[in-house]
mmCIF file of C-alpha atoms in Angstrom:
data_model
loop_
_atom_site.group_PDB
_atom_site.id
_atom_site.type_symbol
_atom_site.label_atom_id
_atom_site.label_comp_id
_atom_site.label_asym_id
_atom_site.label_seq_id
_atom_site.Cartn_x
_atom_site.Cartn_y
_atom_site.Cartn_z
ATOM 1 C CA MET A 732 5.718 7.449 -5.755
ATOM 2 C CA ASP A 733 8.043 9.383 -8.054
ATOM 3 C CA SER A 734 11.063 10.692 -6.252
ATOM 4 C CA CYS A 735 13.431 11.558 -9.133
ATOM 5 C CA GLY A 736 13.386 13.957 -12.115
ATOM 6 C CA LEU A 737 12.776 17.651 -12.522
ATOM 7 C CA ILE A 738 11.962 19.231 -9.037
ATOM 8 C CA CYS A 739 8.894 21.357 -9.585
ATOM 9 C CA GLU A 740 7.496 23.914 -7.150
ATOM 10 C CA LYS A 741 5.339 22.249 -4.468
ATOM 11 C CA PHE A 742 2.025 23.632 -3.595
ATOM 12 C CA VAL A 743 -0.441 23.146 -0.682
ATOM 13 C CA LYS A 744 -4.232 23.001 -0.559
ATOM 14 C CA LEU A 745 -5.735 24.135 2.731
ATOM 15 C CA ILE A 746 -8.944 22.174 3.141
ATOM 16 C CA SER A 747 -12.159 24.118 3.738
ATOM 17 C CA ARG A 748 -15.563 22.777 4.738
ATOM 18 C CA LYS A 749 -16.730 23.383 1.208
ATOM 19 C CA ASP A 750 -13.899 21.365 -0.353
ATOM 20 C CA ILE A 751 -14.868 18.141 1.418
ATOM 21 C CA GLY A 752 -17.933 17.715 -0.696
ATOM 22 C CA MET A 753 -16.393 18.824 -3.956
ATOM 23 C CA ASN A 754 -15.213 16.601 -6.786
ATOM 24 C CA GLU A 755 -12.913 19.178 -8.326
ATOM 25 C CA MET A 756 -9.944 21.226 -7.185
ATOM 26 C CA THR A 757 -8.406 24.369 -8.619
ATOM 27 C CA LEU A 758 -4.636 24.057 -9.224
ATOM 28 C CA PRO A 759 -2.353 27.164 -8.791
ATOM 29 C CA SER A 760 -2.155 29.201 -11.966
ATOM 30 C CA ASP A 761 1.598 29.465 -11.682
ATOM 31 C CA PHE A 762 1.878 25.683 -11.565
ATOM 32 C CA CYS A 763 -0.341 25.230 -14.649
ATOM 33 C CA SER A 764 1.390 27.924 -16.647
ATOM 34 C CA LYS A 765 4.728 26.150 -16.180
ATOM 35 C CA TYR A 766 3.839 22.517 -16.145
ATOM 36 C CA SER A 767 0.513 21.890 -17.815
ATOM 37 C CA ASN A 768 2.261 20.892 -21.005
ATOM 38 C CA ARG A 769 3.789 17.996 -19.109
ATOM 39 C CA LEU A 770 0.565 16.750 -17.570
ATOM 40 C CA PRO A 771 -1.653 14.354 -19.514
ATOM 41 C CA GLY A 772 -5.392 14.646 -19.582
ATOM 42 C CA SER A 773 -5.606 11.812 -16.991
ATOM 43 C CA PHE A 774 -3.091 10.668 -14.395
ATOM 44 C CA HIS A 775 -2.919 9.573 -10.696
ATOM 45 C CA LEU A 776 -2.609 11.215 -7.373
ATOM 46 C CA ILE A 777 -0.376 8.937 -5.379
ATOM 47 C CA LEU A 778 -0.178 8.726 -1.525
ATOM 48 C CA ARG A 779 2.413 6.959 0.590
ATOM 49 C CA THR A 780 0.193 3.952 1.300
ATOM 50 C CA GLY A 781 0.175 3.054 -2.379
ATOM 51 C CA TYR A 782 -3.286 4.682 -2.831
ATOM 52 C CA ARG A 783 -3.615 5.730 -6.519
ATOM 53 C CA LEU A 784 -6.532 8.079 -7.423
ATOM 54 C CA PRO A 785 -7.311 8.465 -11.040
ATOM 55 C CA VAL A 786 -7.976 12.175 -11.764
ATOM 56 C CA PHE A 787 -8.641 14.249 -14.916
ATOM 57 C CA PHE A 788 -6.923 17.445 -15.869
ATOM 58 C CA ASN A 789 -8.495 20.100 -18.170
ATOM 59 C CA LYS A 790 -5.608 21.804 -19.865
ATOM 60 C CA GLY A 791 -7.928 24.694 -20.827
ATOM 61 C CA ARG A 792 -8.686 25.391 -17.174
ATOM 62 C CA PRO A 793 -6.611 24.873 -13.977
ATOM 63 C CA ILE A 794 -9.094 22.290 -12.692
ATOM 64 C CA LEU A 795 -8.437 18.801 -11.402
ATOM 65 C CA ASN A 796 -11.548 16.537 -11.415
ATOM 66 C CA GLY A 797 -12.235 13.349 -9.537
ATOM 67 C CA VAL A 798 -10.846 14.297 -6.084
ATOM 68 C CA TYR A 799 -13.930 13.522 -3.976
ATOM 69 C CA CYS A 800 -12.851 9.950 -3.302
ATOM 70 C CA LEU A 801 -9.593 11.239 -1.704
ATOM 71 C CA PHE A 802 -11.514 13.315 0.869
ATOM 72 C CA ARG A 803 -13.953 10.517 1.559
ATOM 73 C CA ASP A 804 -11.445 7.547 1.798
ATOM 74 C CA PHE A 805 -9.054 9.390 4.115
ATOM 75 C CA GLY A 806 -11.653 11.219 6.109
ATOM 76 C CA LEU A 807 -10.077 14.577 5.511
ATOM 77 C CA LYS A 808 -11.192 17.465 7.721
ATOM 78 C CA ARG A 809 -11.413 21.259 7.512
ATOM 79 C CA GLY A 810 -8.036 22.761 8.453
ATOM 80 C CA GLU A 811 -5.940 19.815 7.253
ATOM 81 C CA MET A 812 -3.684 20.373 4.217
ATOM 82 C CA LEU A 813 -2.747 18.441 1.054
ATOM 83 C CA LEU A 814 0.892 18.872 -0.032
ATOM 84 C CA PHE A 815 1.379 18.253 -3.764
ATOM 85 C CA GLU A 816 4.828 17.260 -5.142
ATOM 86 C CA TYR A 817 5.515 16.836 -8.850
ATOM 87 C CA PHE A 818 8.700 15.594 -10.551
ATOM 88 C CA GLY A 819 7.844 16.484 -14.126
ATOM 89 C CA ARG A 820 6.590 13.083 -15.144
ATOM 90 C CA GLN A 821 3.033 11.879 -15.216
ATOM 91 C CA ASP A 822 1.651 11.410 -11.699
ATOM 92 C CA ILE A 823 1.646 13.760 -8.638
ATOM 93 C CA ASN A 824 2.578 12.765 -5.157
ATOM 94 C CA VAL A 825 0.246 13.870 -2.284
ATOM 95 C CA TYR A 826 0.999 14.149 1.426
ATOM 96 C CA ILE A 827 -1.505 14.895 4.217
ATOM 97 C CA ILE A 828 -0.565 17.465 6.825
ATOM 98 C CA GLY A 829 -2.802 17.402 9.955
ATOM 99 C CA ILE A 830 -4.320 20.316 11.828
ATOM 100 C CA ASN A 831 -1.483 20.146 14.338
ATOM 101 C CA GLY A 832 1.099 20.838 11.557
ATOM 102 C CA SER A 833 2.498 17.333 11.471
ATOM 103 C CA GLU A 834 2.125 14.805 8.571
ATOM 104 C CA VAL A 835 -0.593 12.411 9.623
ATOM 105 C CA GLU A 836 -0.582 8.736 10.435
ATOM 106 C CA TYR A 837 -2.017 7.367 7.186
ATOM 107 C CA PRO A 838 -4.832 4.869 7.446
ATOM 108 C CA PRO A 839 -4.212 1.648 5.495
ATOM 109 C CA VAL A 840 -6.469 2.667 2.586
ATOM 110 C CA ILE A 841 -6.401 1.476 -1.041
ATOM 111 C CA HIS A 842 -8.570 2.891 -3.799
ATOM 112 C CA HIS A 843 -11.567 0.580 -4.379
ATOM 113 C CA LEU A 844 -10.433 -0.019 -8.068
ATOM 114 C CA HIS A 845 -7.156 -1.608 -6.825
ATOM 115 C CA THR A 846 -6.603 -4.935 -5.219
ATOM 116 C CA CYS A 847 -3.063 -4.549 -3.754
ATOM 117 C CA HIS A 848 -2.241 -4.302 -0.091
ATOM 118 C CA PRO A 849 -1.465 -0.903 1.477
ATOM 119 C CA ARG A 850 2.173 -0.135 1.895
ATOM 120 C CA ARG A 851 3.591 0.449 5.384
ATOM 121 C CA VAL A 852 4.604 4.150 5.805
ATOM 122 C CA THR A 853 7.870 4.699 7.642
ATOM 123 C CA VAL A 854 10.064 7.665 8.436
ATOM 124 C CA SER A 855 13.108 5.923 6.933
ATOM 125 C CA ASN A 856 11.376 5.465 3.549
ATOM 126 C CA GLY A 857 10.187 8.881 2.503
ATOM 127 C CA GLY A 858 10.883 10.936 5.654
ATOM 128 C CA TRP A 859 8.281 12.861 7.647
ATOM 129 C CA ARG A 860 7.003 16.439 7.409
ATOM 130 C CA PHE A 861 5.677 19.307 9.506
ATOM 131 C CA ALA A 862 4.535 22.791 8.493
ATOM 132 C CA LEU A 863 4.679 26.140 10.376
ATOM 133 C CA PHE A 864 2.697 29.249 9.449
ATOM 134 C CA VAL A 865 4.598 32.529 9.757
ATOM 135 C CA ASP A 866 2.809 35.065 11.993
ATOM 136 C CA ALA A 867 3.543 38.520 13.316
ATOM 137 C CA THR A 868 5.654 37.080 16.101
ATOM 138 C CA PHE A 869 7.519 34.528 14.104
ATOM 139 C CA GLY A 870 11.264 35.056 14.149
ATOM 140 C CA PHE A 871 11.522 37.008 17.413
ATOM 141 C CA ASP A 872 13.400 33.917 18.736
ATOM 142 C CA ASP A 873 15.955 31.871 16.804
ATOM 143 C CA GLU A 874 14.089 28.629 17.431
ATOM 144 C CA ILE A 875 11.311 26.673 15.793
ATOM 145 C CA GLU A 876 9.351 24.139 17.831
ATOM 146 C CA SER A 877 8.445 20.765 16.226
ATOM 147 C CA PRO A 878 4.859 19.535 16.791
ATOM 148 C CA ILE A 879 4.553 16.803 19.412
ATOM 149 C CA PRO A 880 3.035 14.309 16.864
ATOM 150 C CA PHE A 881 6.006 14.826 14.571
ATOM 151 C CA MET A 882 8.418 14.047 17.356
ATOM 152 C CA GLU A 883 6.477 11.019 18.491
ATOM 153 C CA ARG A 884 6.479 9.661 14.925
ATOM 154 C CA CYS A 885 10.184 10.272 14.433
ATOM 155 C CA GLY A 886 11.166 8.488 17.646
ATOM 156 C CA TYR A 887 12.962 11.255 19.387
ATOM 157 C CA ASP A 888 16.145 10.113 17.828
ATOM 158 C CA PHE A 889 17.248 13.312 16.316
ATOM 159 C CA PRO A 890 20.980 14.015 16.279
ATOM 160 C CA VAL A 891 22.236 16.930 18.376
ATOM 161 C CA SER A 892 23.314 18.664 15.207
ATOM 162 C CA VAL A 893 21.101 18.456 12.215
ATOM 163 C CA ARG A 894 21.844 19.474 8.584
ATOM 164 C CA LEU A 895 19.271 21.906 7.056
ATOM 165 C CA VAL A 896 19.050 22.012 3.217
ATOM 166 C CA LEU A 897 17.348 24.938 1.551
ATOM 167 C CA SER A 898 15.623 24.672 -1.889
ATOM 168 C CA ASN A 899 18.602 26.251 -3.632
ATOM 169 C CA GLY A 900 20.914 23.582 -2.280
ATOM 170 C CA LYS A 901 22.635 25.650 0.372
ATOM 171 C CA VAL A 902 23.349 23.669 3.563
ATOM 172 C CA PHE A 903 23.935 24.788 7.163
ATOM 173 C CA TRP A 904 24.005 23.087 10.502
ATOM 174 C CA ALA A 905 21.776 23.805 13.477
ATOM 175 C CA LYS A 906 21.440 22.536 17.054
ATOM 176 C CA PHE A 907 18.505 20.440 18.097
ATOM 177 C CA THR A 908 17.304 20.274 21.720
ATOM 178 C CA LEU A 909 15.357 17.118 22.386
ATOM 179 C CA GLU A 910 13.775 18.280 25.694
ATOM 180 C CA THR A 911 12.152 21.352 24.163
ATOM 181 C CA ARG A 912 11.693 19.955 20.603
ATOM 182 C CA LYS A 913 13.375 23.128 19.339
ATOM 183 C CA ASN A 914 15.753 23.776 16.585
ATOM 184 C CA SER A 915 17.883 26.896 16.420
ATOM 185 C CA CYS A 916 17.964 27.836 12.754
ATOM 186 C CA LEU A 917 15.959 31.002 11.919
ATOM 187 C CA ARG A 918 18.746 33.606 12.198
ATOM 188 C CA ARG A 919 21.174 31.559 10.142
ATOM 189 C CA MET A 920 18.494 30.846 7.500
ATOM 190 C CA SER A 921 17.746 34.651 7.217
ATOM 191 C CA GLU A 922 21.447 35.420 6.885
ATOM 192 C CA ILE A 923 21.860 32.923 4.072
ATOM 193 C CA LEU A 924 18.814 34.197 2.186
ATOM 194 C CA GLY A 925 19.822 37.809 2.758
ATOM 195 C CA VAL A 926 16.515 38.819 4.392
ATOM 196 C CA PRO A 927 16.009 40.579 7.798
ATOM 197 C CA ASP A 928 13.564 37.867 8.943
ATOM 198 C CA LEU A 929 11.311 35.175 7.488
ATOM 199 C CA LYS A 930 8.085 37.123 7.603
ATOM 200 C CA CYS A 931 8.255 37.615 3.849
ATOM 201 C CA PHE A 932 7.026 33.936 3.630
ATOM 202 C CA HIS A 933 3.625 32.673 4.627
ATOM 203 C CA MET A 934 4.482 29.036 5.549
ATOM 204 C CA LEU A 935 7.567 26.939 6.066
ATOM 205 C CA LEU A 936 7.731 23.190 5.396
ATOM 206 C CA PHE A 937 10.328 21.013 7.146
ATOM 207 C CA THR A 938 10.967 17.469 5.759
ATOM 208 C CA TYR A 939 13.140 15.262 7.960
ATOM 209 C CA ASP A 940 14.866 12.494 5.936
ATOM 210 C CA GLY A 941 14.927 10.077 8.759
ATOM 211 C CA PHE A 942 18.747 10.256 9.271
ATOM 212 C CA SER A 943 20.475 13.673 9.700
ATOM 213 C CA ALA A 944 18.975 16.196 7.339
ATOM 214 C CA ILE A 945 15.900 18.401 7.153
ATOM 215 C CA ASN A 946 14.887 20.026 3.824
ATOM 216 C CA VAL A 947 13.312 23.431 4.149
ATOM 217 C CA SER A 948 10.723 24.799 1.742
ATOM 218 C CA ALA A 949 8.974 28.177 1.840
ATOM 219 C CA PHE A 950 5.503 29.111 0.515
ATOM 220 C CA ASP A 951 3.807 32.382 -0.375
ATOM 221 C CA GLU A 952 0.386 33.607 0.676
ATOM 222 C CA HIS A 953 -1.108 31.388 -2.037
ATOM 223 C CA LEU A 954 0.687 28.317 -0.521
ATOM 224 C CA TYR A 955 2.767 28.009 -3.667
ATOM 225 C CA GLU A 956 6.476 27.224 -3.095
ATOM 226 C CA THR A 957 9.002 30.100 -3.282
ATOM 227 C CA VAL A 958 12.260 28.746 -4.646
ATOM 228 C CA PHE A 959 15.259 30.457 -2.905
ATOM 229 C CA PRO A 960 17.715 32.194 -5.275
ATOM 230 C CA GLY A 961 21.339 31.038 -5.404
ATOM 231 C CA SER A 962 23.196 27.777 -5.695
ATOM 232 C CA PRO A 963 24.844 25.271 -3.303
ATOM 233 C CA LEU A 964 28.258 26.979 -3.804
ATOM 234 C CA CYS A 965 29.269 29.697 -1.371
ATOM 235 C CA ASN A 966 31.805 32.348 -1.989
ATOM 236 C CA GLY A 967 35.174 31.583 -0.358
ATOM 237 C CA VAL A 968 34.376 27.857 -0.006
ATOM 238 C CA ARG A 969 36.526 25.382 -1.873
ATOM 239 C CA ALA A 970 34.521 23.346 -4.374
ATOM 240 C CA SER A 971 34.793 19.678 -5.357
ATOM 241 C CA GLY A 972 33.002 17.621 -8.025
ATOM 242 C CA PHE A 973 33.184 15.790 -11.314
ATOM 243 C CA ALA A 974 32.635 16.105 -15.025
ATOM 244 C CA LEU A 975 30.392 14.099 -17.384
ATOM 245 C CA THR A 976 30.665 14.025 -21.183
ATOM 246 C CA ILE A 977 27.362 13.100 -22.820
ATOM 247 C CA LYS A 978 27.765 10.034 -25.034
ATOM 248 C CA GLN A 979 25.582 8.614 -27.731
ATOM 249 C CA SER A 980 24.176 6.008 -25.368
ATOM 250 C CA ASN A 981 23.163 8.726 -22.906
ATOM 251 C CA ILE A 982 20.595 10.194 -25.338
ATOM 252 C CA LEU A 983 18.926 7.036 -26.534
ATOM 253 C CA PRO A 984 15.200 6.937 -25.676
ATOM 254 C CA ASP A 985 15.483 3.611 -23.859
ATOM 255 C CA TYR A 986 18.674 4.531 -21.892
ATOM 256 C CA CYS A 987 18.602 6.547 -18.709
ATOM 257 C CA GLY A 988 22.032 5.844 -17.191
ATOM 258 C CA ALA A 989 25.183 7.862 -17.213
ATOM 259 C CA ASP A 990 28.441 6.794 -15.657
ATOM 260 C CA ILE A 991 29.860 9.164 -12.970
ATOM 261 C CA CYS A 992 32.402 9.057 -10.220
ATOM 262 C CA ASN A 993 32.417 6.918 -7.030
ATOM 263 C CA MET A 994 31.521 9.455 -4.390
ATOM 264 C CA TRP A 995 28.547 7.615 -2.906
ATOM 265 C CA GLY A 996 27.284 4.319 -1.494
ATOM 266 C CA ARG A 997 25.316 1.565 -3.167
ATOM 267 C CA ILE A 998 22.166 3.713 -3.619
ATOM 268 C CA ASP A 999 22.060 7.364 -2.955
ATOM 269 C CA TYR A 1000 20.424 10.544 -4.271
ATOM 270 C CA ILE A 1001 21.902 13.808 -5.501
ATOM 271 C CA HIS A 1002 20.340 17.164 -6.203
ATOM 272 C CA VAL A 1003 21.600 19.198 -9.158
ATOM 273 C CA TYR A 1004 20.893 22.955 -9.594
ATOM 274 C CA GLU A 1005 21.124 25.217 -12.654
ATOM 275 C CA ASN A 1006 19.730 28.771 -12.507
ATOM 276 C CA ASN A 1007 16.155 28.391 -11.223
ATOM 277 C CA CYS A 1008 15.861 24.662 -12.123
ATOM 278 C CA SER A 1009 16.773 21.686 -10.056
ATOM 279 C CA TRP A 1010 16.695 17.842 -10.387
ATOM 280 C CA ARG A 1011 16.791 14.906 -8.045
ATOM 281 C CA LEU A 1012 18.848 12.003 -9.412
ATOM 282 C CA GLU A 1013 19.229 8.437 -8.069
ATOM 283 C CA VAL A 1014 22.792 7.102 -8.242
ATOM 284 C CA ARG A 1015 23.787 3.493 -7.826
ATOM 285 C CA LYS A 1016 26.870 1.314 -7.799
ATOM 286 C CA ARG A 1017 27.280 -1.233 -10.539
ATOM 287 C CA SER A 1018 27.671 -4.882 -9.696
ATOM 288 C CA HIS A 1019 30.863 -5.660 -7.731
ATOM 289 C CA TRP A 1020 31.210 -1.956 -7.066
ATOM 290 C CA LYS A 1021 32.680 -1.381 -10.493
ATOM 291 C CA GLY A 1022 31.670 2.301 -11.062
ATOM 292 C CA THR A 1023 28.724 4.482 -10.251
ATOM 293 C CA TYR A 1024 25.909 5.588 -12.615
ATOM 294 C CA ILE A 1025 22.771 7.743 -12.686
ATOM 295 C CA HIS A 1026 19.944 5.276 -12.415
ATOM 296 C CA ASP A 1027 16.870 7.517 -12.372
ATOM 297 C CA GLY A 1028 16.075 11.053 -13.320
ATOM 298 C CA CYS A 1029 18.647 11.248 -16.091
ATOM 299 C CA LEU A 1030 15.960 11.510 -18.889
ATOM 300 C CA GLU A 1031 14.348 14.716 -17.393
ATOM 301 C CA PHE A 1032 17.770 16.148 -16.628
ATOM 302 C CA ARG A 1033 19.089 15.781 -20.163
ATOM 303 C CA ASN A 1034 15.889 16.941 -21.833
ATOM 304 C CA SER A 1035 15.529 20.001 -19.637
ATOM 305 C CA LEU A 1036 19.114 21.095 -20.418
ATOM 306 C CA GLU A 1037 18.786 20.023 -24.113
ATOM 307 C CA LEU A 1038 22.001 18.027 -23.889
ATOM 308 C CA ASP A 1039 23.571 16.704 -27.032
ATOM 309 C CA VAL A 1040 26.426 14.176 -27.772
ATOM 310 C CA GLY A 1041 29.741 15.702 -26.800
ATOM 311 C CA ASP A 1042 28.317 18.214 -24.252
ATOM 312 C CA LEU A 1043 30.386 18.538 -21.131
ATOM 313 C CA CYS A 1044 28.477 18.878 -17.808
ATOM 314 C CA ILE A 1045 30.607 20.125 -14.905
ATOM 315 C CA PHE A 1046 29.190 19.379 -11.378
ATOM 316 C CA GLN A 1047 30.475 21.282 -8.426
ATOM 317 C CA CYS A 1048 29.642 21.068 -4.696
ATOM 318 C CA CYS A 1049 30.943 22.361 -1.390
ATOM 319 C CA ARG A 1050 33.304 19.949 0.306
ATOM 320 C CA GLU A 1051 30.933 19.371 3.202
ATOM 321 C CA SER A 1052 27.884 18.605 0.968
ATOM 322 C CA TYR A 1053 28.405 15.847 -1.563
ATOM 323 C CA ASN A 1054 24.756 15.459 -2.441
ATOM 324 C CA HIS A 1055 23.988 19.036 -3.810
ATOM 325 C CA PHE A 1056 25.657 20.168 -6.975
ATOM 326 C CA THR A 1057 25.720 23.279 -9.210
ATOM 327 C CA VAL A 1058 25.947 22.143 -12.941
ATOM 328 C CA GLY A 1059 27.393 24.039 -15.800
ATOM 329 C CA VAL A 1060 27.185 22.932 -19.457
ATOM 330 C CA ILE A 1061 29.860 23.475 -22.130
ATOM 331 C CA LYS A 1062 28.354 22.709 -25.456
ATOM 332 C CA ASN A 1063 30.462 20.059 -27.221
ATOM 333 C CA PRO A 1064 33.916 21.556 -26.465
ATOM 334 C CA GLY A 1065 35.462 19.082 -29.021
ATOM 335 C CA ASP A 1066 33.339 20.499 -31.904
ATOM 336 C CA ASP A 1067 35.337 22.984 -33.950
ATOM 337 C CA HIS A 1068 32.227 24.108 -35.777
#
């Protein structure tokens, strides 16, 4: 599954009884207007088991053809949801959310055209998700309650304090109570977003990374992701970061790496934000720990920002969050012309 590149708005399909027998699915118009030029006429929907479903996309209409096998092979039911995640490349990742709101236990299914074995799906490799719909009573309390299947899957090993990350990169900490499966975060989230409560959203998606962080996404009444305004930096908070000058090797078609500073471990991920765009980049240490470089996602990052040789990228983050950066670009500061 793709996990790096341009972070596009996620969207959700709430399955109806009629959908189960259909071989086509309508994609959100907002998604198609922004990203249809990136999607080929045929590509794959990819699930966590390694299941790859070939589908066909009509650029003239927001229609995806060939989805019937997905409903049949996974025994999807009315009331379940499909979560679509796209990184600006070719294929689209798909996750299944059960009627109880928790990501499902995936059956070991492989598409009949493929001969490989299904992958083992774990929390530590790809996290685990749950969704909550916002109703009239939502937000009267400061707490959200995690579904029981979600807690059973994640092993009840949550830390007492958990780091919540919004779609604009802002980070805050919240307390988690194991006995009640509740997380105190709603008031703080409303304060950061500058809204009286969260009823302006239709659904919230929480993605636990398997370690200490939960990513929070919000969706409108059409179940299309609403990207929060702002950046990881907060007023009055000291920033830290690094700078990267684009070299000739960074823009070659067959080169995706870019050397950066040594702030992370052997393999890690950083999120980079600029205006309403964001990217997820994989960073790795070189052999013998001699330097760190961007291993994956660099191509989409440099193309989206239209970077040229000599351009200077300045990455800044809050001191308590070294995985979420605001980026600014100075066009070739050494060019006198």
